[in-house]
Every structure is written in C-alpha cells, then in structure tokens.
Amino acid sequence: MASHGARGRSGGRPTLEEVAARAGVGRGTVSRVINGSPRVSDATRAAVEAAVAELGYVPNTAARALAANRTDAIALVVPEPETRFFAEPYFSDMLRGVGAEISDTEMQLLLTFAGSDRERQRLAQYLAAHRVDGVLLVSVHADDPLPDLLAQLEIPAVISGPRSSAETLPSVDSDNYGGARQAVEHLLSRGRRRVAHITGRLDVYGAQRRVDGYRDALSDAGHGVDEALIEAGDFSEEGGHRAMRALLERHPDLDAVFAGSDVTAAGARQALREAGRRIPDDVALVGYDDSAIARHMDPPLTSVRQPIEEMGRRMIDLLLTEVADRRPLASRGLDRRQMVLATELVVRSSS
Amino acid sequence: MASHGARGRSGGRPTLEEVAARAGVGRGTVSRVINGSPRVSDATRAAVEAAVAELGYVPNTAARALAANRTDAIALVVPEPETRFFAEPYFSDMLRGVGAEISDTEMQLLLTFAGSDRERQRLAQYLAAHRVDGVLLVSVHADDPLPDLLAQLEIPAVISGPRSSAETLPSVDSDNYGGARQAVEHLLSRGRRRVAHITGRLDVYGAQRRVDGYRDALSDAGHGVDEALIEAGDFSEEGGHRAMRALLERHPDLDAVFAGSDVTAAGARQALREAGRRIPDDVALVGYDDSAIARHMDPPLTSVRQPIEEMGRRMIDLLLTEVADRRPLASRGLDRRQMVLATELVVRSSS
DNA sequence: ATCACTGATGGGAGCGCTCCCACACTACCT
DNA sequence: AGGTAGTGTGGGAGCGCTCCCATCAGTGAT
C-alpha cells in the first residue's frame, strides 16, 4: 500500500510486522524469537513460530544488515589469478573445508580473487563498503597490503599461513617445517644422499619454513647442505619443470628431489622423464600437499599430507569467533591465536 | 548521534547525506549522480563527484538493497556436490567465464552448491529470501525442481543446458549433437569401424543429444548402430572406468571409443590400459570438453572442444538482460532466447 | 503578459529490520 | 507495607538508501 512499494503484495514476502500481528505480539518479540533470544516465554515463542510457519516468513537480509550493521557474509580472498586457483588443488581443498564448515551456519561465503590489479581495486572497494563481516586470507605473500587494509577497516580476518614468525593476525597453518623434515628424513632413510629441493614461492612464509626443514634435516643427519641443490620454484608445474632442468644441469648426479608442492613435483617429473631419468630408480621424488595429483601420478607420488580441509574448517571457526567478539584489533597480542596442524608423510612408489 | 548508532563515527563511512552537504546539493541529486542518471547538470555532477572523492564515499549496499528491492548479486547454482565441482573441469571453466564477464559489472557472484538435500534446503531458503537478483543454473537434471521454484519466486534465471527440446528458460548451450557427430565421423574417417560410446548422465539433456549425434553419425555413414556398443556413464572417472570394462567384456573387438567427457575418457583409458589395449594402436579414444586433462593425458587426448568460458560469458549477458528487464516470465514464449555455440574437434594422438 | 511545457533539483516517506528504553508484572527481600 | 530486582513485552527511533512528488526556474508558444 506504500506509494512506490506498490509492486503488488503478490509474491507474499511477509514482514516481521505481519508476523507480529498474526501472532498477536509486538514486533520486538518476533525479532527476539527469530534471533533466538532467551528472553521470551515458551508460550509466546510457540505462537510466533506458528505464525512464522503459516506465513512462510523469511527475514529480509538487507533490512537486517542495514539495521544491525552486519552482513552475515564472509569473503574467502585468494590473492591469485583464477587460473592458478583452479590449477592448484591446495585452494580447492581449502575451499571445500571452508564450505563444509560454513554450511553449518547462517553465514554466506563469497569467493573473491585478487590476482590482477583490477581485481584488487574491486576488492578494496568491496571491503570499504563493508559488505562482509570477516575475511579469510589464503596464501598471502609477504608484502601484501591487504592485511593492513583490513586492519584499518577494522574487519576481522584470519590468515591461512602466517606472513612471518611475528604474524599479528590469527592464523591456521600446517607444520611446514616438520613436514619438510619428514620428507627429507624419509629420502635419507631410503639411502638417498644427493637430495635436491625445489622450493615454493619464497615470499610465502610457509615455503621458507620448508626450506628450513630441508636444511635442518640434512644437517642434523650429518650431511652438509649444498646450496646448489636448492632451486627456487613457484608452486606451479612450469616452475617445477624449469627448476628441475636447472638442477639436473648443475647436479646430474642427484638422486632425490623434494618438491615444494605436488604440482611442482608433476613438473619435475616431466623434466626428469625428458632427461631419461627413471622414478624412483634413478631419482626419488617427494611432493607436498598429498593432493589428488599425487595419487594419479605415474608413478604414484610420495607426498607430505597437510590436512587442508581441516585447516579450512579451523579458519572458519577462528573467524566466526573473531566476528562474534567484534574485537578485531583488541584481541591481538593478548591471545594471539596461531594454530599449527600436524603433517603426515604418505609414502607411495615414487620414493 | 543516534542512540544505538553511536558506535563512534570513527571509521568514517560517509553517507549520502554527508556527500550532499559537502557538495551543497540535495540527497536526491547525489543519488542521481551515483546511479548515473542523465537528469543532472554537468556542473552539479562535477561538484558531487568531487565530494564523493574527497570523502571516499562508498554506497551502503544493504541500504540500497532495502530501498530499491534488489541486491546486485546473482548466484551460480551447481546442483552437484562440491567434490564433483572441483573434479570436473567443465564447472571450473564455466566459473572462469562467468567470473570474467561479471567482473566488468557491479554485480556480485555467489557460488552455491546444491548437491546434498541439506544444501538444497538452504538454497531454497536463500532464494525465498530474495538474496539474489538472478540465478545461473549449471548442468541441471531433467527432474530438478529448482527451475520451477525460481519461476514461482519470479527470479530471473538462465540455464546452461536446456532440460529438453521444450526448454522454457533462456539457455546457453554448445552443439552437443554436432560435436558428437564430429567425433564419430572423425573416428570413422580414421578407418575405425567398431566405435563404442560411453555416455554422460542421461538425465542431462546434452548427454542425450550426444548419443543422438553418435547414432546419426553411424547411420548416415551407412553403419548400423549396435546398442551393445553404448554404455551409460555419468561424466565421472570411475564411471568411465566401469563402463569401459563393461564394453570390453561385451565387445573385446571394439576399436574406438567416444567418451562423454574428458574425465570419462581418463577412466576409460585406465581400463583400456589394464586390459592391455594400446591407445591409439588398438583402440582410438576421443573425449569431450577439451579440458586441461585432454592435453595432459598420456597419450594426449583428441577431444571435442566446447567454448565453455564463452558459454559462461553469454549466460551472464543473458541473465543481466533478464534482470534488467525484470520480466522473468513475461518474456517466455515470446522470444525464447536459446543460444547454441559451435564445437570444434581438436585432434591429438589418442585417435 | 500568460500559459504551457521541460529539465534540474530538494526533500518527505518509506523499505523491514534491530536496538533500546519504558512499562507492566511478579517475585523476594527488608 | 515499601522497596528492589528481575522477567517478559511493546513500540519508537533510526540504519542509509531510492523513489517520487513538489517546486522552481527557464523557454518558447499564444
């Protein structure tokens, strides 16, 4: 009956007010029932619930967001181009965990890429508009300005891997250092002596930690670390291929490779093949992630499993707590919530 | 300073009203500028734009959604479990096209899975709450109730593949029939005579059309159609594996297989290997989709390329038109917008 | 001069909710 | 008896926008 709202009450779309009238109570009471407040008598609650059911009432989220200044949505931000996202199982596994966990809640998940400058622009706008209550940051590079932007906007955020040992944001990570040690120790125990390492992107802290683990595993076993056996990769297949070729050129006699990711290992495998090296006869190969690729590779790839799905779940948990507490900055330094999950070596025939 | 809104004007978050004051104009005028209405003089527009820039004004979407009764968001609905989504390149390619196209607009994309009953429940709620302006339906099965629900809620929708030849919703599809014909004709031209077909999920119309194309290509070439050479798959790798085994059992002498998807072909390849058949020497193999899998397979897979990314783009175009026109039902039957894009056979060494 | 128009503008009303204050009531103390 | 807490409840105010109507020039026609 409103002047411009007269698009006909057709579809129904009952309002809180209508539910209240139907149940014979006030607006506030219905709101309390909808939002699960305990301050409602059982009888009233029942009456309201009946009215809600009869009318098929569904809250209008826009109105709620406007009045309550929250959106019931969080964003998963991937600071990579879409192509990389789909190429790397790490991301999709993470998304799966996140999706599973969030579907138990009323929250809505937004998938956002911030690979190109244009996308980053849009994202900044988006965040500035406070269209999400919280943000999940996956695979952040050391110099990424996003965390600072979020802090400035006072938007709660959780990060998948800390940016450094002095990370201020809550984070969930796997034990990169320990995982790398496991991999290298395994190779050594198999009698391999010239173990190379193709790193991940070194501006990702976790990749650095894997290098540390690689180094320490060798030193602790009484082997020296030959820097020429370390070659930088970037988590990609091409990167793995390129790095492997470089390593073979410098060290034709290497007998094992620990790759920074399964995808990297796939690239390395290709290069090894091209060079006529057999796996694992001539060169043993170990990957990281234990993604689907590892199982499907020929030969099946030994890999360090990190519980990526669980990491996703935990991130959501942390973030929702953060959002509920509404103390994005206040909590820092007090109880820094940095979670580290254990890894596990899955041995297959490539090593 | 409102009573409860007094959470401190800290963050800034200027409102329309503040911009109006700054620019020395009325609220309505600022709104007009923001929304690109032509009914504003150049001088005023410039003044408002300056104020917007100075204040760093970003519209509050919740308020806009409430007042204008729209959300500026559309949902991409995948009626499959998450696992399948990530396993099948079809979906991610589609998403890539959709994402690319939509990033040119102000619209927001929501990724929604409706694989489990629980997810479908949530989705229904979500749609009932009118939290999106439009819906993109990908890979809908014949008996899916979702399209009807959308029609009932008067939410514009576009479907990726029609559910039948009598589809009422606007749709974008590739030429499944023609693509299948190309594949089979190619195999015949290579001298193959016992060409088998592993179908997709037959409750997907496109999969049926591929079977039709397979049949007609054989008949038109003067070959009979042996029904025992057709085995039902489900687009999955396991399905392809299973179907291939069944086919080999029935027809040990088959010399070619046209698989309903690249993933299916991957499963078939595995089964062929296990049976000691060489590709393409003993059995030629052709897939469908021309996804990344096809290029990486060993041997590289001949496949029917469908322009999936472009399909995604076109779907967005259609949907946005539909949303803009706000004539979800009215348009039907008048100018049914059914778009069909051409396919192309990409020949590699598997055939 | 008067009367239509037209284009640009200001601002009231209203979107559907949440928050909070006020108001009964009902216990339970002094 | 009067005070003091609690409970449950109703409803005003306000969130920041869009929509629309009224207003006010300006312009050309009568």
GROMACS .gro file of N, CA and C in nm, chain B residues 27-112:
model
  258
  378ARG      N    1   1.997   1.538  -0.132
  378ARG     CA    2   2.023   1.396  -0.130
  378ARG      C    3   1.989   1.331  -0.264
  379GLY      N    4   1.875   1.369  -0.315
  379GLY     CA    5   1.828   1.311  -0.440
  379GLY      C    6   1.928   1.331  -0.552
  380THR      N    7   1.988   1.447  -0.556
  380THR     CA    8   2.084   1.477  -0.662
  380THR      C    9   2.206   1.386  -0.653
  381VAL      N   10   2.255   1.369  -0.533
  381VAL     CA   11   2.371   1.280  -0.517
  381VAL      C   12   2.334   1.140  -0.563
  382SER      N   13   2.217   1.095  -0.523
  382SER     CA   14   2.172   0.962  -0.563
  382SER      C   15   2.170   0.951  -0.714
  383ARG      N   16   2.122   1.055  -0.779
  383ARG     CA   17   2.116   1.054  -0.925
  383ARG      C   18   2.256   1.043  -0.985
  384VAL      N   19   2.349   1.117  -0.930
  384VAL     CA   20   2.485   1.110  -0.983
  384VAL      C   21   2.543   0.971  -0.963
  385ILE      N   22   2.528   0.920  -0.843
  385ILE     CA   23   2.582   0.787  -0.812
  385ILE      C   24   2.527   0.682  -0.909
  386ASN      N   25   2.400   0.695  -0.939
  386ASN     CA   26   2.338   0.594  -1.023
  386ASN      C   27   2.338   0.629  -1.171
  387GLY      N   28   2.413   0.735  -1.205
  387GLY     CA   29   2.430   0.767  -1.345
  387GLY      C   30   2.306   0.815  -1.417
  388SER      N   31   2.219   0.879  -1.345
  388SER     CA   32   2.101   0.934  -1.413
  388SER      C   33   2.142   1.052  -1.500
  389PRO      N   34   2.081   1.066  -1.616
  389PRO     CA   35   2.119   1.175  -1.706
  389PRO      C   36   2.059   1.309  -1.663
  390ARG      N   37   1.967   1.303  -1.572
  390ARG     CA   38   1.896   1.426  -1.533
  390ARG      C   39   1.973   1.511  -1.431
  391VAL      N   40   2.098   1.533  -1.460
  391VAL     CA   41   2.179   1.616  -1.370
  391VAL      C   42   2.266   1.707  -1.457
  392SER      N   43   2.276   1.831  -1.418
  392SER     CA   44   2.360   1.922  -1.497
  392SER      C   45   2.507   1.888  -1.477
  393ASP      N   46   2.587   1.924  -1.575
  393ASP     CA   47   2.729   1.888  -1.570
  393ASP      C   48   2.798   1.948  -1.450
  394ALA      N   49   2.765   2.072  -1.421
  394ALA     CA   50   2.830   2.140  -1.309
  394ALA      C   51   2.800   2.067  -1.178
  395THR      N   52   2.674   2.037  -1.157
  395THR     CA   53   2.635   1.969  -1.034
  395THR      C   54   2.702   1.832  -1.025
  396ARG      N   55   2.702   1.763  -1.136
  396ARG     CA   56   2.764   1.631  -1.136
  396ARG      C   57   2.910   1.641  -1.093
  397ALA      N   58   2.978   1.736  -1.147
  397ALA     CA   59   3.120   1.752  -1.114
  397ALA      C   60   3.137   1.779  -0.965
  398ALA      N   61   3.052   1.867  -0.913
  398ALA     CA   62   3.062   1.902  -0.771
  398ALA      C   63   3.040   1.779  -0.684
  399VAL      N   64   2.940   1.699  -0.720
  399VAL     CA   65   2.910   1.579  -0.642
  399VAL      C   66   3.026   1.479  -0.651
  400GLU      N   67   3.075   1.464  -0.772
  400GLU     CA   68   3.185   1.368  -0.788
  400GLU      C   69   3.307   1.409  -0.706
  401ALA      N   70   3.329   1.537  -0.699
  401ALA     CA   71   3.441   1.586  -0.619
  401ALA      C   72   3.419   1.552  -0.472
  402ALA      N   73   3.297   1.577  -0.425
  402ALA     CA   74   3.266   1.548  -0.285
  402ALA      C   75   3.280   1.399  -0.255
  403VAL      N   76   3.235   1.317  -0.348
  403VAL     CA   77   3.246   1.172  -0.331
  403VAL      C   78   3.393   1.133  -0.316
  404ALA      N   79   3.475   1.189  -0.403
  404ALA     CA   80   3.617   1.156  -0.400
  404ALA      C   81   3.681   1.203  -0.269
  405GLU      N   82   3.651   1.325  -0.231
  405GLU     CA   83   3.711   1.381  -0.109
  405GLU      C   84   3.675   1.299   0.014
  406LEU      N   85   3.549   1.262   0.020
  406LEU     CA   86   3.503   1.189   0.139
  406LEU      C   87   3.529   1.039   0.129
  407GLY      N   88   3.566   0.994   0.012
  407GLY     CA   89   3.584   0.850  -0.006
  407GLY      C   90   3.453   0.776   0.016
  408TYR      N   91   3.350   0.833  -0.039
  408TYR     CA   92   3.217   0.774  -0.020
  408TYR      C   93   3.200   0.643  -0.094
  409VAL      N   94   3.144   0.544  -0.027
  409VAL     CA   95   3.108   0.416  -0.088
  409VAL      C   96   2.964   0.387  -0.047
  410PRO      N   97   2.878   0.364  -0.144
  410PRO     CA   98   2.737   0.341  -0.110
  410PRO      C   99   2.720   0.221  -0.017
  411ASN      N  100   2.626   0.231   0.071
  411ASN     CA  101   2.593   0.119   0.159
  411ASN      C  102   2.496   0.028   0.085
  412THR      N  103   2.547  -0.090   0.053
  412THR     CA  104   2.467  -0.181  -0.030
  412THR      C  105   2.342  -0.232   0.039
  413ALA      N  106   2.351  -0.249   0.169
  413ALA     CA  107   2.234  -0.300   0.241
  413ALA      C  108   2.120  -0.199   0.231
  414ALA      N  109   2.155  -0.074   0.249
  414ALA     CA  110   2.052   0.030   0.242
  414ALA      C  111   1.995   0.035   0.101
  415ARG      N  112   2.081   0.026   0.005
  415ARG     CA  113   2.036   0.030  -0.133
  415ARG      C  114   1.944  -0.088  -0.163
  416ALA      N  115   1.988  -0.204  -0.119
  416ALA     CA  116   1.908  -0.324  -0.145
  416ALA      C  117   1.771  -0.311  -0.081
  417LEU      N  118   1.770  -0.258   0.039
  417LEU     CA  119   1.642  -0.245   0.110
  417LEU      C  120   1.550  -0.147   0.039
  418ALA      N  121   1.605  -0.033   0.003
  418ALA     CA  122   1.523   0.070  -0.057
  418ALA      C  123   1.481   0.034  -0.199
  419ALA      N  124   1.571  -0.023  -0.274
  419ALA     CA  125   1.544  -0.047  -0.415
  419ALA      C  126   1.492  -0.187  -0.443
  420ASN      N  127   1.495  -0.271  -0.341
  420ASN     CA  128   1.446  -0.406  -0.359
  420ASN      C  129   1.524  -0.484  -0.463
  421ARG      N  130   1.653  -0.469  -0.459
  421ARG     CA  131   1.739  -0.550  -0.543
  421ARG      C  132   1.871  -0.570  -0.468
  422THR      N  133   1.950  -0.665  -0.511
  422THR     CA  134   2.067  -0.699  -0.432
  422THR      C  135   2.199  -0.681  -0.505
  423ASP      N  136   2.191  -0.664  -0.638
  423ASP     CA  137   2.312  -0.655  -0.718
  423ASP      C  138   2.398  -0.779  -0.703
  424ALA      N  139   2.335  -0.890  -0.680
  424ALA     CA  140   2.410  -1.015  -0.672
  424ALA      C  141   2.336  -1.122  -0.749
  425ILE      N  142   2.411  -1.212  -0.810
  425ILE     CA  143   2.349  -1.326  -0.873
  425ILE      C  144   2.418  -1.452  -0.823
  426ALA      N  145   2.347  -1.561  -0.827
  426ALA     CA  146   2.404  -1.686  -0.778
  426ALA      C  147   2.431  -1.781  -0.894
  427LEU      N  148   2.545  -1.848  -0.885
  427LEU     CA  149   2.573  -1.958  -0.976
  427LEU      C  150   2.542  -2.086  -0.900
  428VAL      N  151   2.441  -2.154  -0.942
  428VAL     CA  152   2.398  -2.272  -0.868
  428VAL      C  153   2.445  -2.399  -0.939
  429VAL      N  154   2.517  -2.480  -0.865
  429VAL     CA  155   2.568  -2.606  -0.918
  429VAL      C  156   2.497  -2.719  -0.845
  430PRO      N  157   2.409  -2.789  -0.913
  430PRO     CA  158   2.332  -2.894  -0.845
  430PRO      C  159   2.414  -3.021  -0.829
  431GLU      N  160   2.534  -3.008  -0.779
  431GLU     CA  161   2.623  -3.122  -0.760
  431GLU      C  162   2.697  -3.102  -0.629
  432PRO      N  163   2.748  -3.209  -0.573
  432PRO     CA  164   2.831  -3.193  -0.453
  432PRO      C  165   2.959  -3.117  -0.489
  433GLU      N  166   3.020  -3.053  -0.390
  433GLU     CA  167   3.143  -2.977  -0.411
  433GLU      C  168   3.250  -3.063  -0.478
  434THR      N  169   3.262  -3.187  -0.434
  434THR     CA  170   3.368  -3.271  -0.485
  434THR      C  171   3.361  -3.281  -0.637
  435ARG      N  172   3.241  -3.303  -0.685
  435ARG     CA  173   3.225  -3.316  -0.830
  435ARG      C  174   3.262  -3.186  -0.899
  436PHE      N  175   3.221  -3.078  -0.836
  436PHE     CA  176   3.251  -2.949  -0.894
  436PHE      C  177   3.399  -2.932  -0.921
  437PHE      N  178   3.479  -2.967  -0.821
  437PHE     CA  179   3.622  -2.946  -0.836
  437PHE      C  180   3.687  -3.053  -0.924
  438ALA      N  181   3.623  -3.168  -0.932
  438ALA     CA  182   3.681  -3.276  -1.011
  438ALA      C  183   3.657  -3.252  -1.160
  439GLU      N  184   3.552  -3.180  -1.193
  439GLU     CA  185   3.522  -3.165  -1.334
  439GLU      C  186   3.555  -3.026  -1.388
  440PRO      N  187   3.646  -3.027  -1.482
  440PRO     CA  188   3.693  -2.901  -1.538
  440PRO      C  189   3.579  -2.820  -1.600
  441TYR      N  190   3.476  -2.889  -1.642
  441TYR     CA  191   3.363  -2.819  -1.703
  441TYR      C  192   3.314  -2.706  -1.613
  442PHE      N  193   3.299  -2.738  -1.486
  442PHE     CA  194   3.246  -2.639  -1.394
  442PHE      C  195   3.342  -2.524  -1.370
  443SER      N  196   3.469  -2.560  -1.353
  443SER     CA  197   3.562  -2.451  -1.324
  443SER      C  198   3.583  -2.362  -1.445
  444ASP      N  199   3.581  -2.421  -1.564
  444ASP     CA  200   3.593  -2.339  -1.684
  444ASP      C  201   3.474  -2.245  -1.695
  445MET      N  202   3.359  -2.300  -1.667
  445MET     CA  203   3.237  -2.221  -1.671
  445MET      C  204   3.247  -2.105  -1.571
  446LEU      N  205   3.289  -2.139  -1.453
  446LEU     CA  206   3.302  -2.037  -1.349
  446LEU      C  207   3.399  -1.928  -1.392
  447ARG      N  208   3.502  -1.970  -1.462
  447ARG     CA  209   3.602  -1.872  -1.505
  447ARG      C  210   3.540  -1.773  -1.602
  448GLY      N  211   3.464  -1.823  -1.697
  448GLY     CA  212   3.399  -1.735  -1.792
  448GLY      C  213   3.300  -1.643  -1.723
  449VAL      N  214   3.223  -1.699  -1.635
  449VAL     CA  215   3.124  -1.622  -1.562
  449VAL      C  216   3.192  -1.514  -1.478
  450GLY      N  217   3.296  -1.555  -1.410
  450GLY     CA  218   3.369  -1.461  -1.325
  450GLY      C  219   3.428  -1.347  -1.405
  451ALA      N  220   3.485  -1.382  -1.519
  451ALA     CA  221   3.547  -1.279  -1.603
  451ALA      C  222   3.443  -1.179  -1.650
  452GLU      N  223   3.330  -1.230  -1.694
  452GLU     CA  224   3.229  -1.142  -1.751
  452GLU      C  225   3.167  -1.053  -1.644
  453ILE      N  226   3.146  -1.111  -1.529
  453ILE     CA  227   3.075  -1.037  -1.426
  453ILE      C  228   3.165  -0.933  -1.361
  454SER      N  229   3.295  -0.954  -1.373
  454SER     CA  230   3.383  -0.858  -1.308
  454SER      C  231   3.384  -0.725  -1.383
  455ASP      N  232   3.320  -0.722  -1.499
  455ASP     CA  233   3.307  -0.595  -1.570
  455ASP      C  234   3.187  -0.516  -1.520
  456THR      N  235   3.111  -0.579  -1.433
  456THR     CA  236   2.990  -0.513  -1.386
  456THR      C  237   2.998  -0.489  -1.236
  457GLU      N  238   2.895  -0.432  -1.183
  457GLU     CA  239   2.889  -0.406  -1.040
  457GLU      C  240   2.833  -0.526  -0.966
  458MET      N  241   2.794  -0.626  -1.043
  458MET     CA  242   2.728  -0.741  -0.981
  458MET      C  243   2.825  -0.826  -0.901
  459GLN      N  244   2.768  -0.892  -0.805
  459GLN     CA  245   2.843  -0.980  -0.718
  459GLN      C  246   2.804  -1.124  -0.750
  460LEU      N  247   2.904  -1.212  -0.752
  460LEU     CA  248   2.874  -1.352  -0.783
  460LEU      C  249   2.880  -1.440  -0.660
  461LEU      N  250   2.778  -1.519  -0.642
  461LEU     CA  251   2.775  -1.616  -0.533
  461LEU      C  252   2.783  -1.756  -0.588
  462LEU      N  253   2.870  -1.835  -0.530
  462LEU     CA  254   2.884  -1.974  -0.575
  462LEU      C  255   2.807  -2.063  -0.479
  463THR      N  256   2.712  -2.136  -0.532
  463THR     CA  257   2.627  -2.214  -0.444
  463THR      C  258   2.618  -2.359  -0.490
   0.00000   0.00000   0.00000
